[in-house]
Structure formats: C-alpha cells, structure tokens
mmCIF file of C-alpha atoms in Angstrom:
data_model
loop_
_atom_site.group_PDB
_atom_site.id
_atom_site.type_symbol
_atom_site.label_atom_id
_atom_site.label_comp_id
_atom_site.label_asym_id
_atom_site.label_seq_id
_atom_site.Cartn_x
_atom_site.Cartn_y
_atom_site.Cartn_z
ATOM 1 C CA LEU A 1 182.465 -33.264 -18.206
ATOM 2 C CA GLN A 2 183.706 -36.322 -16.438
ATOM 3 C CA GLU A 3 181.788 -37.342 -13.361
ATOM 4 C CA VAL A 4 184.000 -37.249 -10.300
ATOM 5 C CA GLY A 5 183.181 -39.277 -7.207
ATOM 6 C CA GLU A 6 183.171 -38.078 -3.610
ATOM 7 C CA PRO A 7 186.564 -37.577 -1.927
ATOM 8 C CA PHE A 8 187.970 -40.259 0.338
ATOM 9 C CA LYS A 9 188.895 -39.743 4.003
ATOM 10 C CA GLU A 10 192.592 -39.637 3.150
ATOM 11 C CA GLU A 11 192.025 -36.955 0.522
ATOM 12 C CA LYS A 12 189.976 -34.893 2.971
ATOM 13 C CA ALA A 13 192.737 -35.194 5.588
ATOM 14 C CA VAL A 14 195.410 -34.106 3.089
ATOM 15 C CA ALA A 15 193.271 -31.201 1.888
ATOM 16 C CA LYS A 16 192.566 -30.122 5.486
ATOM 17 C CA TYR A 17 196.263 -30.258 6.375
ATOM 18 C CA LEU A 18 197.115 -28.242 3.264
ATOM 19 C CA ARG A 19 194.356 -25.707 4.013
ATOM 20 C CA PHE A 20 195.601 -24.865 7.520
ATOM 21 C CA ASN A 21 199.380 -25.257 7.025
ATOM 22 C CA CYS A 22 200.101 -23.907 3.555
ATOM 23 C CA PRO A 23 200.633 -20.088 3.545
ATOM 24 C CA THR A 24 197.619 -18.373 2.002
ATOM 25 C CA LYS A 25 196.632 -14.822 1.073
ATOM 26 C CA SER A 26 193.211 -13.241 0.699
ATOM 27 C CA THR A 27 191.898 -11.046 -2.109
ATOM 28 C CA ASN A 28 188.722 -10.192 -4.014
ATOM 29 C CA MET A 29 187.616 -12.300 -6.968
ATOM 30 C CA MET A 30 184.466 -11.390 -8.892
ATOM 31 C CA GLY A 31 183.085 -9.515 -5.881
ATOM 32 C CA HIS A 32 183.821 -12.244 -3.329
ATOM 33 C CA ARG A 33 186.525 -12.534 -0.701
ATOM 34 C CA VAL A 34 188.666 -15.617 -1.410
ATOM 35 C CA ASP A 35 191.857 -17.238 -0.118
ATOM 36 C CA TYR A 36 194.540 -18.376 -2.560
ATOM 37 C CA PHE A 37 197.892 -20.165 -2.425
ATOM 38 C CA ILE A 38 200.882 -20.744 -4.714
ATOM 39 C CA ALA A 39 201.518 -24.215 -6.146
ATOM 40 C CA SER A 40 205.230 -24.474 -5.289
ATOM 41 C CA LYS A 41 204.558 -23.673 -1.605
ATOM 42 C CA ALA A 42 201.817 -26.298 -1.470
ATOM 43 C CA VAL A 43 204.201 -28.936 -2.863
ATOM 44 C CA ASP A 44 206.850 -27.999 -0.273
ATOM 45 C CA CYS A 45 204.254 -28.186 2.516
ATOM 46 C CA LEU A 46 203.133 -31.711 1.556
ATOM 47 C CA LEU A 47 206.723 -32.950 1.228
ATOM 48 C CA ASP A 48 207.263 -31.913 4.882
ATOM 49 C CA SER A 49 204.070 -33.624 6.097
ATOM 50 C CA LYS A 50 203.616 -37.019 7.747
ATOM 51 C CA TRP A 51 202.504 -38.539 4.428
ATOM 52 C CA ALA A 52 206.028 -38.043 3.037
ATOM 53 C CA LYS A 53 207.472 -40.380 5.703
ATOM 54 C CA ALA A 54 207.272 -44.141 5.345
ATOM 55 C CA LYS A 55 205.485 -46.076 8.071
ATOM 56 C CA LYS A 56 205.973 -49.658 9.152
ATOM 57 C CA GLY A 57 204.775 -51.936 6.381
ATOM 58 C CA GLU A 58 203.564 -49.009 4.242
ATOM 59 C CA GLU A 59 205.192 -46.835 1.638
ATOM 60 C CA ALA A 60 205.244 -43.057 1.769
ATOM 61 C CA LEU A 61 202.479 -41.335 -0.151
ATOM 62 C CA PHE A 62 204.693 -38.448 -1.320
ATOM 63 C CA THR A 63 208.201 -39.330 -2.418
ATOM 64 C CA THR A 64 208.934 -36.772 -5.149
ATOM 65 C CA ARG A 65 207.509 -33.461 -6.341
ATOM 66 C CA GLU A 66 205.894 -35.214 -9.298
ATOM 67 C CA SER A 67 203.929 -37.528 -6.985
ATOM 68 C CA VAL A 68 202.682 -34.459 -5.058
ATOM 69 C CA VAL A 69 201.633 -32.768 -8.314
ATOM 70 C CA ASP A 70 199.682 -35.878 -9.386
ATOM 71 C CA TYR A 71 197.895 -36.041 -6.027
ATOM 72 C CA CYS A 72 197.046 -32.319 -6.162
ATOM 73 C CA ASN A 73 195.558 -32.870 -9.622
ATOM 74 C CA ARG A 74 193.203 -35.398 -8.011
ATOM 75 C CA LEU A 75 192.234 -32.845 -5.368
ATOM 76 C CA LEU A 76 191.655 -30.210 -8.033
ATOM 77 C CA LYS A 77 189.346 -32.550 -9.977
ATOM 78 C CA LYS A 78 187.365 -33.167 -6.793
ATOM 79 C CA GLN A 79 186.926 -29.374 -6.438
ATOM 80 C CA PHE A 80 188.923 -28.685 -3.306
ATOM 81 C CA PHE A 81 190.424 -25.706 -5.148
ATOM 82 C CA HIS A 82 190.596 -24.310 -8.687
ATOM 83 C CA ARG A 83 193.170 -22.593 -10.823
ATOM 84 C CA ALA A 84 193.047 -18.809 -11.221
ATOM 85 C CA LEU A 85 194.718 -16.337 -13.540
ATOM 86 C CA LYS A 86 196.496 -13.173 -12.451
ATOM 87 C CA VAL A 87 195.430 -10.120 -14.432
ATOM 88 C CA MET A 88 197.439 -6.948 -13.836
ATOM 89 C CA LYS A 89 195.356 -3.799 -13.404
ATOM 90 C CA MET A 90 195.977 -1.173 -16.049
ATOM 91 C CA LYS A 91 196.326 2.502 -15.210
ATOM 92 C CA PRO A 92 193.148 4.587 -15.627
ATOM 93 C CA ASP A 93 192.625 6.932 -18.575
ATOM 94 C CA LYS A 94 193.350 9.991 -16.419
ATOM 95 C CA ASP A 95 196.932 8.927 -15.907
ATOM 96 C CA THR A 96 197.410 8.322 -19.638
ATOM 97 C CA LYS A 97 196.013 11.777 -20.419
ATOM 98 C CA LYS A 98 198.350 13.360 -17.895
ATOM 99 C CA GLU A 99 201.298 11.524 -19.419
ATOM 100 C CA LYS A 100 200.349 12.785 -22.901
ATOM 101 C CA GLU A 101 200.061 16.349 -21.621
ATOM 102 C CA LYS A 102 203.457 16.042 -19.958
ATOM 103 C CA GLY A 103 204.965 14.750 -23.203
ATOM 104 C CA LYS A 104 203.523 17.695 -25.156
ATOM 105 C CA ALA A 105 204.831 20.175 -22.591
ATOM 106 C CA GLU A 106 208.271 18.571 -22.686
ATOM 107 C CA SER A 107 208.322 18.703 -26.505
ATOM 108 C CA GLY A 108 207.410 22.416 -26.421
ATOM 109 C CA LYS A 109 210.181 23.066 -23.894
ATOM 110 C CA GLU A 110 212.682 21.267 -26.107
ATOM 111 C CA GLU A 111 211.704 23.435 -29.092
ATOM 112 C CA GLU A 112 212.172 26.572 -26.997
ATOM 113 C CA LYS A 113 215.579 25.339 -25.910
ATOM 114 C CA LYS A 114 216.607 24.754 -29.521
ATOM 115 C CA SER A 115 215.590 28.287 -30.504
ATOM 116 C CA LYS A 116 217.548 29.693 -27.565
ATOM 117 C CA LYS A 117 220.610 27.675 -28.545
ATOM 118 C CA GLU A 118 220.530 29.163 -32.043
ATOM 119 C CA SER A 119 220.375 32.713 -30.593
ATOM 120 C CA GLY A 120 223.961 32.848 -29.254
ATOM 121 C CA LYS A 121 227.081 30.945 -28.319
ATOM 122 C CA ASP A 122 227.117 32.206 -24.736
ATOM 123 C CA GLU A 123 223.873 30.494 -23.944
ATOM 124 C CA LYS A 124 225.192 27.265 -25.444
ATOM 125 C CA THR A 125 228.208 27.289 -23.208
ATOM 126 C CA LYS A 126 226.048 27.938 -20.143
ATOM 127 C CA LYS A 127 223.720 25.078 -20.970
ATOM 128 C CA GLU A 128 226.626 22.724 -21.594
ATOM 129 C CA LYS A 129 227.985 23.586 -18.160
ATOM 130 C CA GLU A 130 224.588 22.968 -16.585
ATOM 131 C CA LYS A 131 224.342 19.590 -18.326
ATOM 132 C CA GLU A 132 227.773 18.633 -17.034
ATOM 133 C CA LYS A 133 226.736 19.607 -13.524
ATOM 134 C CA LYS A 134 223.568 17.534 -13.832
ATOM 135 C CA LYS A 135 225.562 14.527 -15.009
ATOM 136 C CA ASP A 136 227.944 14.896 -12.080
ATOM 137 C CA GLY A 137 224.964 15.126 -9.704
ATOM 138 C CA GLU A 138 223.425 11.991 -11.217
ATOM 139 C CA LYS A 139 226.706 10.138 -10.799
ATOM 140 C CA ASP A 140 226.907 11.211 -7.157
ATOM 141 C CA GLU A 141 223.320 10.066 -6.588
ATOM 142 C CA CYS A 142 224.099 6.695 -8.163
ATOM 143 C CA LYS A 143 227.096 6.325 -5.874
ATOM 144 C CA LYS A 144 224.967 7.218 -2.856
ATOM 145 C CA ASP A 145 222.335 4.677 -3.852
ATOM 146 C CA ASP A 146 224.983 1.977 -4.307
ATOM 147 C CA SER A 147 226.493 2.621 -0.856
ATOM 148 C CA PRO A 148 225.345 0.083 1.777
ATOM 149 C CA GLY A 149 224.356 2.705 4.364
ATOM 150 C CA THR A 150 221.750 4.429 2.176
ATOM 151 C CA PRO A 151 218.171 3.150 2.541
ATOM 152 C CA LYS A 152 216.724 1.515 -0.565
ATOM 153 C CA LYS A 153 213.615 2.900 -2.171
ATOM 154 C CA LYS A 154 210.417 0.964 -1.606
ATOM 155 C CA GLU A 155 209.451 -1.166 -4.571
ATOM 156 C CA THR A 156 205.990 -0.323 -5.811
ATOM 157 C CA LYS A 157 203.833 -3.437 -5.932
ATOM 158 C CA ARG A 158 201.710 -3.784 -9.021
ATOM 159 C CA LYS A 159 198.043 -4.455 -8.312
ATOM 160 C CA PHE A 160 196.321 -7.439 -9.896
ATOM 161 C CA LYS A 161 192.997 -9.234 -9.857
ATOM 162 C CA LEU A 162 192.113 -12.915 -10.123
ATOM 163 C CA GLU A 163 189.979 -14.487 -12.810
ATOM 164 C CA PRO A 164 189.054 -18.160 -13.437
ATOM 165 C CA HIS A 165 191.506 -20.002 -15.659
ATOM 166 C CA GLU A 166 190.320 -21.984 -18.670
ATOM 167 C CA ASP A 167 192.852 -24.824 -18.254
ATOM 168 C CA GLN A 168 192.181 -26.412 -14.860
ATOM 169 C CA VAL A 169 195.446 -28.291 -14.246
ATOM 170 C CA PHE A 170 197.772 -28.301 -11.239
ATOM 171 C CA LEU A 171 201.308 -27.203 -12.213
ATOM 172 C CA ASP A 172 204.355 -26.892 -9.967
ATOM 173 C CA GLY A 173 205.487 -23.252 -10.037
ATOM 174 C CA ASN A 174 204.147 -19.772 -9.362
ATOM 175 C CA GLU A 175 200.624 -20.654 -10.430
ATOM 176 C CA VAL A 176 197.761 -19.343 -8.275
ATOM 177 C CA TYR A 177 194.993 -21.612 -6.890
ATOM 178 C CA VAL A 178 191.883 -20.441 -5.032
ATOM 179 C CA TRP A 179 190.458 -22.488 -2.163
ATOM 180 C CA ILE A 180 186.926 -23.837 -2.404
ATOM 181 C CA TYR A 181 187.238 -26.234 0.527
ATOM 182 C CA ASP A 182 186.711 -24.270 3.771
ATOM 183 C CA PRO A 183 186.465 -26.603 6.798
ATOM 184 C CA VAL A 184 185.799 -25.340 10.316
ATOM 185 C CA HIS A 185 188.892 -25.103 12.499
ATOM 186 C CA PHE A 186 188.882 -26.904 15.865
ATOM 187 C CA LYS A 187 189.451 -23.658 17.819
ATOM 188 C CA THR A 188 186.436 -21.944 16.301
ATOM 189 C CA PHE A 189 184.351 -25.059 16.943
ATOM 190 C CA ALA A 190 185.414 -25.183 20.621
ATOM 191 C CA MET A 191 184.748 -21.447 21.157
ATOM 192 C CA GLY A 192 181.320 -21.743 19.613
ATOM 193 C CA LEU A 193 180.506 -24.737 21.785
ATOM 194 C CA VAL A 194 181.543 -22.883 24.966
ATOM 195 C CA LEU A 195 179.449 -19.866 23.978
ATOM 196 C CA VAL A 196 176.379 -22.030 23.381
ATOM 197 C CA ILE A 197 176.794 -23.774 26.769
ATOM 198 C CA ALA A 198 177.139 -20.383 28.536
ATOM 199 C CA VAL A 199 173.918 -19.084 26.944
ATOM 200 C CA ILE A 200 172.016 -22.237 27.918
ATOM 201 C CA ALA A 201 173.367 -22.032 31.493
ATOM 202 C CA ALA A 202 172.288 -18.374 31.793
ATOM 203 C CA THR A 203 168.760 -19.186 30.619
ATOM 204 C CA LEU A 204 168.542 -21.991 33.204
ATOM 205 C CA PHE A 205 169.492 -19.628 36.074
ATOM 206 C CA PRO A 206 166.186 -20.189 38.026
ATOM 207 C CA LEU A 207 166.946 -23.924 38.156
ATOM 208 C CA TRP A 208 170.388 -23.422 39.761
ATOM 209 C CA PRO A 209 170.935 -24.392 43.401
ATOM 210 C CA ALA A 210 170.279 -21.645 45.992
ATOM 211 C CA GLU A 211 173.970 -21.313 47.026
ATOM 212 C CA MET A 212 175.134 -20.798 43.419
ATOM 213 C CA ARG A 213 172.459 -18.176 42.802
ATOM 214 C CA VAL A 214 173.480 -16.225 45.935
ATOM 215 C CA GLY A 215 177.172 -16.385 44.972
ATOM 216 C CA VAL A 216 176.470 -15.137 41.423
ATOM 217 C CA TYR A 217 174.314 -12.332 42.882
ATOM 218 C CA TYR A 218 177.103 -11.088 45.145
ATOM 219 C CA LEU A 219 179.641 -11.320 42.313
ATOM 220 C CA SER A 220 177.427 -9.237 40.025
ATOM 221 C CA VAL A 221 176.839 -6.625 42.767
ATOM 222 C CA GLY A 222 180.597 -6.402 43.465
ATOM 223 C CA ALA A 223 181.419 -5.977 39.765
ATOM 224 C CA GLY A 224 178.785 -3.246 39.444
ATOM 225 C CA CYS A 225 180.116 -1.394 42.491
ATOM 226 C CA PHE A 226 183.654 -1.569 41.137
ATOM 227 C CA VAL A 227 182.638 -0.084 37.772
ATOM 228 C CA ALA A 228 180.575 2.633 39.485
ATOM 229 C CA SER A 229 183.490 3.551 41.797
ATOM 230 C CA ILE A 230 185.836 3.993 38.828
ATOM 231 C CA LEU A 231 183.323 6.266 37.099
ATOM 232 C CA LEU A 232 182.856 8.321 40.279
ATOM 233 C CA LEU A 233 186.645 8.602 40.712
ATOM 234 C CA ALA A 234 186.978 9.879 37.150
ATOM 235 C CA VAL A 235 184.406 12.608 37.830
ATOM 236 C CA ALA A 236 185.752 13.466 41.320
ATOM 237 C CA ARG A 237 189.344 13.951 40.139
ATOM 238 C CA CYS A 238 188.168 16.445 37.504
ATOM 239 C CA ILE A 239 186.144 18.361 40.117
ATOM 240 C CA LEU A 240 189.133 18.411 42.513
ATOM 241 C CA PHE A 241 191.413 19.722 39.773
ATOM 242 C CA LEU A 242 188.971 22.522 38.909
ATOM 243 C CA ILE A 243 188.557 23.585 42.559
ATOM 244 C CA ILE A 244 192.331 23.803 43.160
ATOM 245 C CA TRP A 245 192.862 25.541 39.821
ATOM 246 C CA LEU A 246 190.215 28.200 40.561
ATOM 247 C CA ILE A 247 191.361 28.853 44.140
ATOM 248 C CA THR A 248 195.033 29.268 43.166
ATOM 249 C CA GLY A 249 194.299 31.235 39.994
ATOM 250 C CA GLY A 250 195.651 28.582 37.662
ATOM 251 C CA ARG A 251 199.031 28.357 39.421
ATOM 252 C CA HIS A 252 198.672 24.855 40.898
ATOM 253 C CA HIS A 253 197.807 21.853 38.712
ATOM 254 C CA PHE A 254 196.934 18.880 40.930
ATOM 255 C CA TRP A 255 195.766 15.586 39.427
ATOM 256 C CA PHE A 256 194.624 12.640 41.534
ATOM 257 C CA LEU A 257 195.276 9.325 39.712
ATOM 258 C CA PRO A 258 196.405 10.997 36.457
ATOM 259 C CA ASN A 259 196.525 7.728 34.479
ATOM 260 C CA LEU A 260 193.029 6.562 35.453
ATOM 261 C CA THR A 261 191.536 7.276 32.027
ATOM 262 C CA ALA A 262 194.795 6.854 30.048
ATOM 263 C CA ASP A 263 195.378 4.048 27.542
ATOM 264 C CA VAL A 264 197.480 1.862 29.884
ATOM 265 C CA GLY A 265 197.152 -1.431 31.734
ATOM 266 C CA PHE A 266 194.888 -2.040 34.734
ATOM 267 C CA ILE A 267 197.669 -1.733 37.329
ATOM 268 C CA ASP A 268 199.385 1.202 35.568
ATOM 269 C CA SER A 269 196.120 3.173 35.572
ATOM 270 C CA PHE A 270 196.502 3.546 39.377
ATOM 271 C CA ARG A 271 200.153 4.716 39.185
ATOM 272 C CA PRO A 272 201.252 7.315 40.295
ATOM 273 C CA LEU A 273 198.840 8.307 43.028
ATOM 274 C CA TYR A 274 198.969 12.041 42.202
ATOM 275 C CA THR A 275 200.920 14.653 40.250
ATOM 276 C CA HIS A 276 201.449 18.339 41.121
ATOM 277 C CA GLU A 277 202.779 21.171 38.934
ATOM 278 C CA TYR A 278 203.319 24.813 39.878
ATOM 279 C CA LYS A 279 202.951 27.301 37.019
ATOM 280 C CA GLY A 280 203.387 30.705 38.661
ATOM 281 C CA PRO A 281 205.840 33.648 38.645
ATOM 282 C CA LYS A 282 208.328 31.786 40.833
ATOM 283 C CA ALA A 283 208.521 28.986 38.341
ATOM 284 C CA ASP A 284 209.261 31.511 35.594
ATOM 285 C CA SER A 285 211.897 33.183 37.794
ATOM 286 C CA LYS A 286 213.490 29.813 38.508
ATOM 287 C CA LYS A 287 213.654 29.106 34.806
ATOM 288 C CA GLU A 288 215.243 32.497 34.215
ATOM 289 C CA GLU A 289 217.760 31.890 37.019
ATOM 290 C CA LYS A 290 218.699 28.546 35.511
ATOM 291 C CA ALA A 291 219.177 30.154 32.117
ATOM 292 C CA GLU A 292 221.301 32.950 33.652
ATOM 293 C CA SER A 293 223.423 30.451 35.572
ATOM 294 C CA LYS A 294 224.055 28.533 32.370
ATOM 295 C CA LYS A 295 225.050 31.768 30.601
ATOM 296 C CA GLN A 296 227.393 32.702 33.486
ATOM 297 C CA GLN A 297 229.036 29.285 33.347
ATOM 298 C CA LYS A 298 229.615 29.694 29.631
ATOM 299 C CA TYR A 299 230.987 33.225 30.152
ATOM 300 C CA ASP A 300 233.312 32.029 32.940
ATOM 301 C CA SER A 301 234.614 29.199 30.801
ATOM 302 C CA GLU A 302 235.292 31.653 27.967
ATOM 303 C CA GLU A 303 237.105 34.030 30.359
ATOM 304 C CA LYS A 304 239.198 31.163 31.686
ATOM 305 C CA SER A 305 240.193 30.190 28.197
ATOM 306 C CA ASP A 306 241.137 33.817 27.405
ATOM 307 C CA SER A 307 243.210 34.107 30.612
ATOM 308 C CA GLU A 308 245.000 30.847 29.845
ATOM 309 C CA LYS A 309 245.848 32.138 26.384
ATOM 310 C CA LYS A 310 247.235 35.377 27.857
ATOM 311 C CA GLU A 311 249.367 33.426 30.363
ATOM 312 C CA GLU A 312 250.794 31.342 27.546
ATOM 313 C CA GLU A 313 251.631 34.478 25.549
ATOM 314 C CA ASP A 314 253.303 36.093 28.613
ATOM 315 C CA GLY A 315 255.383 32.951 29.171
ATOM 316 C CA LYS A 316 256.509 33.029 25.552
ATOM 317 C CA THR A 317 257.556 36.731 25.797
ATOM 318 C CA GLU A 318 259.482 36.075 29.036
ATOM 319 C CA GLY A 319 261.311 33.192 27.364
ATOM 320 C CA THR A 320 262.300 35.398 24.451
ATOM 321 C CA ARG A 321 263.521 38.094 26.843
ATOM 322 C CA ASN A 322 265.639 35.633 28.813
ATOM 323 C CA SER A 323 267.161 34.299 25.599
ATOM 324 C CA GLY A 324 267.912 37.909 24.549
ATOM 325 C CA THR A 325 269.645 38.734 27.824
ATOM 326 C CA ASP A 326 271.726 35.559 27.572
ATOM 327 C CA GLY A 327 272.786 36.442 24.030
ATOM 328 C CA SER A 328 273.752 39.995 24.938
ATOM 329 C CA GLY A 329 275.804 38.734 27.888
ATOM 330 C CA GLY A 330 277.647 36.340 25.553
ATOM 331 C CA GLU A 331 278.523 39.062 23.058
ATOM 332 C CA ARG A 332 279.903 41.570 25.599
ATOM 333 C CA HIS A 333 283.269 40.441 26.847
ATOM 334 C CA SER A 334 284.872 42.820 29.326
ATOM 335 C CA ASP A 335 288.632 42.902 29.955
ATOM 336 C CA THR A 336 288.343 43.616 33.676
ATOM 337 C CA ASP A 337 287.676 41.080 36.411
ATOM 338 C CA SER A 338 284.686 43.063 37.677
ATOM 339 C CA ASP A 339 282.897 42.691 34.326
ATOM 340 C CA ARG A 340 283.604 38.951 34.324
ATOM 341 C CA ARG A 341 282.150 38.623 37.843
ATOM 342 C CA GLU A 342 279.052 40.526 36.814
ATOM 343 C CA ASP A 343 278.659 38.237 33.772
ATOM 344 C CA ASP A 344 279.003 35.166 36.006
ATOM 345 C CA ARG A 345 276.384 36.542 38.401
ATOM 346 C CA SER A 346 273.988 37.361 35.571
ATOM 347 C CA GLN A 347 274.427 33.845 34.139
ATOM 348 C CA HIS A 348 273.867 32.364 37.605
ATOM 349 C CA SER A 349 270.690 34.423 38.051
ATOM 350 C CA SER A 350 269.388 33.455 34.597
ATOM 351 C CA GLY A 351 270.125 29.775 35.310
ATOM 352 C CA ASN A 352 268.034 29.972 38.474
ATOM 353 C CA GLY A 353 265.235 31.670 36.529
ATOM 354 C CA ASN A 354 265.699 35.128 38.248
ATOM 355 C CA ASP A 355 266.412 38.152 36.018
ATOM 356 C CA PHE A 356 267.714 40.376 38.903
ATOM 357 C CA GLU A 357 269.669 39.696 42.135
ATOM 358 C CA MET A 358 269.821 41.831 45.300
ATOM 359 C CA ILE A 359 273.348 43.251 46.063
ATOM 360 C CA THR A 360 274.332 45.001 49.328
ATOM 361 C CA LYS A 361 276.140 48.345 49.563
ATOM 362 C CA GLU A 362 279.344 46.733 50.915
ATOM 363 C CA GLU A 363 279.643 44.467 47.874
ATOM 364 C CA LEU A 364 279.146 47.430 45.547
ATOM 365 C CA GLU A 365 281.885 49.444 47.343
ATOM 366 C CA GLN A 366 284.272 46.475 47.211
ATOM 367 C CA GLN A 367 283.646 46.079 43.489
ATOM 368 C CA THR A 368 284.271 49.814 42.850
ATOM 369 C CA ASP A 369 287.501 49.774 44.950
ATOM 370 C CA GLU A 370 288.788 46.721 43.079
ATOM 371 C CA GLY A 371 288.037 48.413 39.780
ATOM 372 C CA ASP A 372 289.923 51.605 40.785
ATOM 373 C CA CYS A 373 292.982 49.644 41.929
ATOM 374 C CA GLU A 374 293.113 47.720 38.651
ATOM 375 C CA GLU A 375 292.920 50.990 36.665
ATOM 376 C CA GLU A 376 295.834 52.541 38.694
ATOM 377 C CA GLU A 377 297.971 49.441 38.063
ATOM 378 C CA GLU A 378 297.298 49.651 34.332
ATOM 379 C CA GLU A 379 298.284 53.346 34.318
ATOM 380 C CA ASP A 380 301.545 52.553 36.199
ATOM 381 C CA THR A 381 302.405 49.848 33.693
ATOM 382 C CA GLU A 382 301.746 52.173 30.802
ATOM 383 C CA SER A 383 303.768 55.051 32.370
ATOM 384 C CA GLY A 384 306.755 52.722 33.183
ATOM 385 C CA PRO A 385 307.828 51.865 29.674
ATOM 386 C CA SER A 386 307.135 55.402 28.456
ATOM 387 C CA HIS A 387 309.700 56.753 31.023
ATOM 388 C CA GLY A 388 312.167 54.152 29.881
ATOM 389 C CA LYS A 389 311.834 55.207 26.301
ATOM 390 C CA SER A 390 312.172 58.816 27.178
#
C-alpha cells in the first residue's frame, strides 16, 4: 500500500462542492446506510463548476473530461470515496420452485391436449379456431399498446446491492462510487448553533432583566390560555351537538366551528362559523318531490315528442290527400261550363290551402238554371237536324 498524504485545501473544496452538488442516492451496504453517485454525473458537475473557468493569470483546473477523471483519481486515493460493485439480487428459492411446478403443470396440460387432438377431427377444428381467435386478440392488444393514447406498463426495477470493488480506480461511465467524506452542511451548523444559544438563554432566565421576564411571563400565560380555549371549544361544540340532537330526536344536526379539529390551516379551521342539516320526514318528502318533478319533466318531454310526431304524420296525410284531390280534378274533364267553373273553384280553393268553400243558395240556383238552359239548347240542336233528315 502506498502512503497517501493529507488532502490539500483545494482538494477539500472540490470534494465538498461535489458532495453537495452532484446528484446522489442512498442505499444499504453491508448493513450501513450509505450515499453513492455515478461517475459520469460527477464529471459533468465538475465541468460546470468554477474550477472549469479560467481566471485572470491562472489556467482552468478542469478543461476536458480526462483532466476531471485524473483529479477524481487523486480524490479516490485520498479516500474521499471508493468504488463499489452492483450485484443484482437473485430470486428466492420459492419462486424457482413455483416456476418448476408451473412448468410441470403446463407440460401435463399439453399432453392432455395432444391426447384430445388424437380423439377426433371435430375437436381439432375447434382448437384451431380458438388459436386463431387468440392470435387475433394478441394482435389487437399489440396495436392497442402501440397506440399513443394507451398508458405504458410500469417497468419493474431490478433490485441490487452494493459491494466493495477490488479495483479501486475512477472511470468515466456508469460506475458507482460510495461517499466516505461527509462534511457538515452550513444550514445544519447554523440550526445547531441557534438551538444551543436558545438552551443557554433559557437556563439563564433568572439573570434576565425584570422587564424581559415580565414580558415572557405574559406571553407564556397568553399562549396557555389560547391552547386551553381551543380545547374547551372542541369539547363544548360536541356537547352542543349532542344536546340539539337529543332534543330534536336526531332531526337537526348543528355543528359550531365544524373544521376546528379538521386537518386544515389555522385560518380555515375557524371557517365556516356553523353548519346545520335537517334530516327529518320533510327532508325525505322534499327529496321525493324533487324526484317526482324530474320524472314528470321527463314524461312531459316524451309526450311532447310523441305529439310532434303525430302532427308531422297528420301533415303528411293531408298533403297526400290534397295531391289526390288535385289529380282527380285533372283527370275529370266535363263538357259543360258548370263543371269547368266547379273545377276552377276547386283549384282556387286548393291553391289557397282550403279543401272546401262556402256557397250560397242563390249561386247554387243560378248554376242549376244555367245547366238546364244548356241542356235544352243541346236537345234543340239535336232535334233540328233530325227533322231535316226526316
């Protein structure tokens, strides 16, 4: 073993910077809790430090990754940290036994399947179909896993333990190094110092000036009264709730400062001031009325939809009827003027959207008289030529 001298101030400063700025993880090593880091992250951390920047009249301590590796080898020789070896934990014997039993069971199942296949062709066809279905299902699952929306399965992290490495050399890569150097952080030092001063000041309380002692006395009395009042409030609100609950037969639930003992902030524990709930027959009836009103609204909406459908169907039937009346009027062509007038009137009424039109008695008589006159004229015309022929 080569004798290594004590570290210099610069080496201590670099090691301290690396200890508090390089990302570390904690684990158990040979029954002790230790912190470790990865070599590549340590090299990156030192290349971003102040020692990697050149000062006036001085060169930078770290210029390349090789220079950082050489410097870390010096720190390793001076026992700031040491190299460790990752050893993956093997599964216990129980798991191996279970796996063997599963393999035996699967082999027995396969033999049974082979015997069943030899029994008949029908079973073969069924099993082939099942296999095809399974393959299709596996393909669908693969597609689902490949889709971006589907959540990925959590990767199981393999457990490992650390052991001392035989070759103590610093190498740039994923090598693991365990910290030996554990300096005290400035924050912990300051907090400890404040705590020590507070204890000494409390022990020297009789030597304090009279005004300070009186002020501390009143502060302590006020703090005690405040704590006692909160405890009394917590008990009183429970008693008040029980009294109201017993008098009303469990119908009224009244809580004063309901969030006083809840897991909330100091100000939120006093909000709201009170809460009141009524749990009686009226509340149940109100709930029933609300449910009935909702049912009635649904029923009314359904009835409205049914009525609208019926109106649409009626409109369609009326349209077909109107088209039928128009077609019949077009087919019937009368020779007389009265029939033509009636056709014109029917067309006029259908154009206005009215199927029937009111006619007075006088108009009807005029139409009948005109029709009789036209028939007499036709008879005279027919009789005229017949007399001539005769």
